[in-house]
Short mmCIF file of C-alpha atoms in Angstrom, two decimals:
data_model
loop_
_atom_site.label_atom_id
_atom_site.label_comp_id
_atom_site.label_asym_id
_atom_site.label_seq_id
_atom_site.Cartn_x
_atom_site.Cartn_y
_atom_site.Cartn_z
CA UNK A 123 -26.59 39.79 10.80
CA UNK A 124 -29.33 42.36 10.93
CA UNK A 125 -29.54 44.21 7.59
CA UNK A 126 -31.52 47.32 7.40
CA UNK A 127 -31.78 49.11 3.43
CA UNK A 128 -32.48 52.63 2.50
CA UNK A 129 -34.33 52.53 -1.22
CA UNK A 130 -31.92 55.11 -2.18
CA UNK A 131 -28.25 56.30 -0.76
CA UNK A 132 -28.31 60.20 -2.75
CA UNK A 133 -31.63 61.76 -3.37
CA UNK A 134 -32.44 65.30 -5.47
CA UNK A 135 -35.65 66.81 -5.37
CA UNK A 136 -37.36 70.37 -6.29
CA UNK A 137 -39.10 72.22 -3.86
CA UNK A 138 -42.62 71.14 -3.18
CA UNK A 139 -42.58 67.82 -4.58
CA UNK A 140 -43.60 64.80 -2.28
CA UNK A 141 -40.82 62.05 -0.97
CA UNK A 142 -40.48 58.91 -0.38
CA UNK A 143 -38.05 57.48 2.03
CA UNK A 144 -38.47 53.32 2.32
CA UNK A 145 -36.64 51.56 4.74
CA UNK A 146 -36.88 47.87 5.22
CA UNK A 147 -35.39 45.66 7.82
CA UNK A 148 -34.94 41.79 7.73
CA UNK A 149 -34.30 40.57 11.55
CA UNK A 150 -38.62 40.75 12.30
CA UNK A 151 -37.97 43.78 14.67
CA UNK A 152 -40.70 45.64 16.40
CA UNK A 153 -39.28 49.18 16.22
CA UNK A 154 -38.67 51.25 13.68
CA UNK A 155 -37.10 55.02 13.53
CA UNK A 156 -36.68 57.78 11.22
CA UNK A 157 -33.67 60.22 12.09
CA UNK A 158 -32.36 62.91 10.20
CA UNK A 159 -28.72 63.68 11.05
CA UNK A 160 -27.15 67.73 10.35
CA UNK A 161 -23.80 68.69 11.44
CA UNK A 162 -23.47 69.99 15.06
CA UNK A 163 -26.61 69.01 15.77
CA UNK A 164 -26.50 65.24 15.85
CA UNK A 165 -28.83 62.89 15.10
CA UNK A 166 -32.65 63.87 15.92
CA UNK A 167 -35.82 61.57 16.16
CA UNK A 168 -38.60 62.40 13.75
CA UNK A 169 -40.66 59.66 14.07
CA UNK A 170 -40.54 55.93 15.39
CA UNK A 171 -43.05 53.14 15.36
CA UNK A 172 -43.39 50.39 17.79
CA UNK A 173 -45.63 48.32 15.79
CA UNK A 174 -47.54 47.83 12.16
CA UNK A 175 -49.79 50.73 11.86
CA UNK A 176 -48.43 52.84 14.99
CA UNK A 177 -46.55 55.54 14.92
CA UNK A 178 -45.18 58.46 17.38
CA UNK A 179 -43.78 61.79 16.89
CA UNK A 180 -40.21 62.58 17.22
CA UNK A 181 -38.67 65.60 18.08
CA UNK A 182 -39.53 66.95 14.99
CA UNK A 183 -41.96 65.96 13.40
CA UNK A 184 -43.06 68.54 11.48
CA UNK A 185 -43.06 68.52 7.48
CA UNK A 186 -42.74 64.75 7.95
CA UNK A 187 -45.32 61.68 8.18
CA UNK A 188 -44.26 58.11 7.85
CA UNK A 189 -46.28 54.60 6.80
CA UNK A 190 -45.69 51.41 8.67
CA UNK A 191 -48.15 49.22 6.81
CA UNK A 192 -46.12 46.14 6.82
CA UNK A 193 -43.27 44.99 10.34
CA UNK A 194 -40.75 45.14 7.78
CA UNK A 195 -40.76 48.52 5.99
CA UNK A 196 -41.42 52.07 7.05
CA UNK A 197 -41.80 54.88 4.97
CA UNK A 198 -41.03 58.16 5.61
CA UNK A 199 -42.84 61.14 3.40
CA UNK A 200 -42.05 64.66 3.12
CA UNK A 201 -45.52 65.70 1.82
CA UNK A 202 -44.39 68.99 -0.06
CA UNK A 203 -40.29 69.10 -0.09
CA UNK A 204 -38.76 72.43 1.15
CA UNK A 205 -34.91 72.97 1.08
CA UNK A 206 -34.44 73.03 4.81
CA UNK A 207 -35.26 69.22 4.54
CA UNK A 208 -32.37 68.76 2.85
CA UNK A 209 -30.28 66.26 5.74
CA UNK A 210 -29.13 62.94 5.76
CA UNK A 211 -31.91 60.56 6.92
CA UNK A 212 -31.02 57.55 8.66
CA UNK A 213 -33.55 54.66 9.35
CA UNK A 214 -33.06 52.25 12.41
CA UNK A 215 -34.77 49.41 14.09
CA UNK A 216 -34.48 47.32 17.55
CA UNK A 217 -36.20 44.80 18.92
CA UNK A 218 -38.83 46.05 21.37
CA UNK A 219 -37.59 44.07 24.64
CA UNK A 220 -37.22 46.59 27.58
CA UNK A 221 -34.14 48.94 27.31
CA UNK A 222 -31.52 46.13 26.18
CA UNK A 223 -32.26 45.92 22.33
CA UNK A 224 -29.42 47.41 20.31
CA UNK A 225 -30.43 49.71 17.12
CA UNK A 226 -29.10 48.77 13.69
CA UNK A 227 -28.87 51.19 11.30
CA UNK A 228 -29.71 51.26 7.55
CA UNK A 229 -26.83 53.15 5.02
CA UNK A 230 -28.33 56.43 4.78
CA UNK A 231 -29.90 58.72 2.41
CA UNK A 232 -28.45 61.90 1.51
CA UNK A 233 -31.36 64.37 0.06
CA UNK A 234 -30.88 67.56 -1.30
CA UNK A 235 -33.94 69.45 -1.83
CA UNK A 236 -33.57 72.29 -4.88
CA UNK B 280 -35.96 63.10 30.93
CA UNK B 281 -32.54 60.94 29.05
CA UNK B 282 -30.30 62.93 27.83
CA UNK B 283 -26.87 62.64 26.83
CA UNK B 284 -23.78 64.91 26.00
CA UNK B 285 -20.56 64.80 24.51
CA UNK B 286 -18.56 67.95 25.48
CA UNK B 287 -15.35 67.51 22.54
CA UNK B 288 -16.92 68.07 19.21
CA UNK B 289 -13.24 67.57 18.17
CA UNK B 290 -10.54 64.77 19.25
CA UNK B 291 -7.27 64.37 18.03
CA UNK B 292 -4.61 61.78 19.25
CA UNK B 293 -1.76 60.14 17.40
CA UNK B 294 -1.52 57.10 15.79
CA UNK B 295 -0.55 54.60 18.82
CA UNK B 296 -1.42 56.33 21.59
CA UNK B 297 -4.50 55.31 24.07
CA UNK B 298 -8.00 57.75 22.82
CA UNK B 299 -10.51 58.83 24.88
CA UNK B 300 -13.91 60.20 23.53
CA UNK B 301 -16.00 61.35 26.32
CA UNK B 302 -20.14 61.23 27.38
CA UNK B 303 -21.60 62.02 30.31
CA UNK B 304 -25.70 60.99 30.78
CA UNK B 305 -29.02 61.73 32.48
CA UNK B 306 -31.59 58.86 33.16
CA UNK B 307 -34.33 58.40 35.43
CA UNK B 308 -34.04 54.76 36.15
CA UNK B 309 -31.61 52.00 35.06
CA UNK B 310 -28.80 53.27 32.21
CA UNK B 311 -28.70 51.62 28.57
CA UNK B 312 -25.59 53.10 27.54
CA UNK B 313 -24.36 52.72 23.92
CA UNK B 314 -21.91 53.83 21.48
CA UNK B 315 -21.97 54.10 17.49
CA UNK B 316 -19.24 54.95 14.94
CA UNK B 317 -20.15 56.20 11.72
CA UNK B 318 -17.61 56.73 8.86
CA UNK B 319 -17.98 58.97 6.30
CA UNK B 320 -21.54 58.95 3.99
CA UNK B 321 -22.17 55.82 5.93
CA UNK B 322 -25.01 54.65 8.11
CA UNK B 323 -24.52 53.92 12.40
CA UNK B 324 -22.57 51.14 13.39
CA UNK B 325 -22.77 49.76 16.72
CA UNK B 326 -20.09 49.36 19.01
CA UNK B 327 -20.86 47.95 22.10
CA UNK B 328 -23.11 48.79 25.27
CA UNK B 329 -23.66 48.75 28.90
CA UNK B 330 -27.15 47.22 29.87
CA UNK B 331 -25.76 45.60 33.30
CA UNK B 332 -22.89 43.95 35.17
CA UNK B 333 -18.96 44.69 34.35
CA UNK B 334 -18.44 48.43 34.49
CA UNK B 335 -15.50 47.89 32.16
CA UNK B 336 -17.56 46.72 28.52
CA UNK B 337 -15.66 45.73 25.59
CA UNK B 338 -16.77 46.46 21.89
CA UNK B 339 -15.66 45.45 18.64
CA UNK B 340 -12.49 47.33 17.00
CA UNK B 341 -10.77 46.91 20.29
CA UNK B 342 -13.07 49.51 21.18
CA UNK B 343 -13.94 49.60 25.28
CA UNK B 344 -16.14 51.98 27.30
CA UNK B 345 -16.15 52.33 31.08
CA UNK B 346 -19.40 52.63 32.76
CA UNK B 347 -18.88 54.79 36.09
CA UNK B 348 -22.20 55.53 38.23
CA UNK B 349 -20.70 58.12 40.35
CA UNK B 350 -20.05 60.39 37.72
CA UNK B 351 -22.44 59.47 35.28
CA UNK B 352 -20.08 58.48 32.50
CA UNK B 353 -19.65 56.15 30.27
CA UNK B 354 -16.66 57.18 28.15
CA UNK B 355 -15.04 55.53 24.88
CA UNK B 356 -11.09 53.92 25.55
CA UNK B 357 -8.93 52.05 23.04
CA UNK B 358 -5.42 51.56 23.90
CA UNK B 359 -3.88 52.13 20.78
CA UNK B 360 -5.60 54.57 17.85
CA UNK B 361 -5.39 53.38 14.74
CA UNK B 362 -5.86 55.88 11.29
CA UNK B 363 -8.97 53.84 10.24
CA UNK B 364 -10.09 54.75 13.98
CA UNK B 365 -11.24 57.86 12.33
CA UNK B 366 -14.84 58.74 11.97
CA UNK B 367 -17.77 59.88 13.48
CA UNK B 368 -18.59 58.24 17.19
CA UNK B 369 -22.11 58.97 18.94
CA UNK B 370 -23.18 58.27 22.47
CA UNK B 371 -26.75 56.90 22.98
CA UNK B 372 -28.59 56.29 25.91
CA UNK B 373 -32.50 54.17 25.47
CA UNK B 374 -35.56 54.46 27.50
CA UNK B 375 -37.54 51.50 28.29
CA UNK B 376 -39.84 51.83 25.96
CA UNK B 377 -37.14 51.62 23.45
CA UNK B 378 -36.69 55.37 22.26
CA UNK B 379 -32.72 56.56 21.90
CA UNK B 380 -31.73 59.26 22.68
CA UNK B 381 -28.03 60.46 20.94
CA UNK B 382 -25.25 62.87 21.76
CA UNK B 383 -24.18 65.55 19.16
CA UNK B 384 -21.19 63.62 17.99
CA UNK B 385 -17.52 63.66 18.61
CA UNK B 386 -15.08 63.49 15.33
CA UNK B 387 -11.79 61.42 16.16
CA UNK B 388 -8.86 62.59 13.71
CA UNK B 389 -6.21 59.86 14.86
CA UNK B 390 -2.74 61.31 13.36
CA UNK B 391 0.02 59.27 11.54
#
């Protein structure tokens, strides 16, 4: 089975402090994805990367930059926390192969930002 | 542009009776239809999807979705709702170059 982690499940930060969102997958996929999920608004795409090193920009982006140093693990960083960042973040991955690769999802992490 | 849309933010059924959760789509190209549950504080667990062949696809759960070109749909059936049906169930629709792009959600309440 494809297993995708979240480094934490419930996050609380103050205001202006830098995050650190890790996500690591086990089944060698090439894509990863950072969402963050708010109710009535579904899930939206703030970043995905299709291989180590590359990255590109979600729907929104903004406040957000992620790290994909390794296939495995991708990091997502909220360089200077504000509280309408606090969301549920959701990581995924898939397997690159041209519109048939399912995406697994990792737990979750709930942040609230103080 | 894909792009797809659930219009019940809200379904409620009782236990034993057939559910429906709805989702309609917009592609350019080939559909990659999927749907996701997610229960509460949980992560997105996949369901099945609809990449090519049988319009009719069936899913885990007892879940099944019908894939119907004409009117761009690709709605979620189960015969019989259970209580632990309830949750959280997202449409999803991928581009080629593997980007996904979700519905808003639809909550199923399944009555006892």
């Amino acid at each position: 089975d494809v297993k995708v982690t979240q480094s934490s499940r419930y996050l609380v930060k103050r205001t202006g402090e830098k995050v650190f969102l890790e996500c690591v997958q086990d089944m060698d996929h090439e894509n990863m994805f950072w969402y963050r999920q708010d109710p009535g608004l579904g899930l939206r795409l703030i970043y995905f990367s299709y291989d180590v090193k590359m990255k590109e920009k979600g729907d929104i982006p903004e406040g957000y930059s992620v790290s994909r140093e390794k296939k495995e693990r991708f990091s997502l960083i909220l360089e200077s926390a504000s509280t309408n960042q606090t969301s549920m973040y959701l990581c995924a991955s898939s397997l690159r192969t041209s519109g048939r690769g399912t995406q697994y999802f990792g737990p979750g992490t709930r942040l609230t930002v103080l | 542009a894909q792009s797809v849309a659930q219009p019940e933010d809200q379904v409620n059924v009782a236990e034993g009776n057939p559910l429906t959760v709805k989702c309609t789509y917009s592609v350019s190209g080939n559909p990659y239809l999927f749907w996701y549950v997610q229960y509460p504080n949980r992560g997105l667990q996949f369901l099945l999807k609809y990449i090519t062949g049988d319009n009719l696809v069936k899913g885990s759960y007892g879940f099944e979705a019908e894939f119907n070109k004409s009117q761009t749909s690709f709605h979620l059936k189960k015969p019989s709702a259970l209580v632990s049906d309830s949750a959280l169930y997202f449409c999803a629709v991928r581009d080629l170059v593997g980007q996904f792009y979700f519905g808003t959600g639809t909550s199923l309440t399944v009555i006892p």
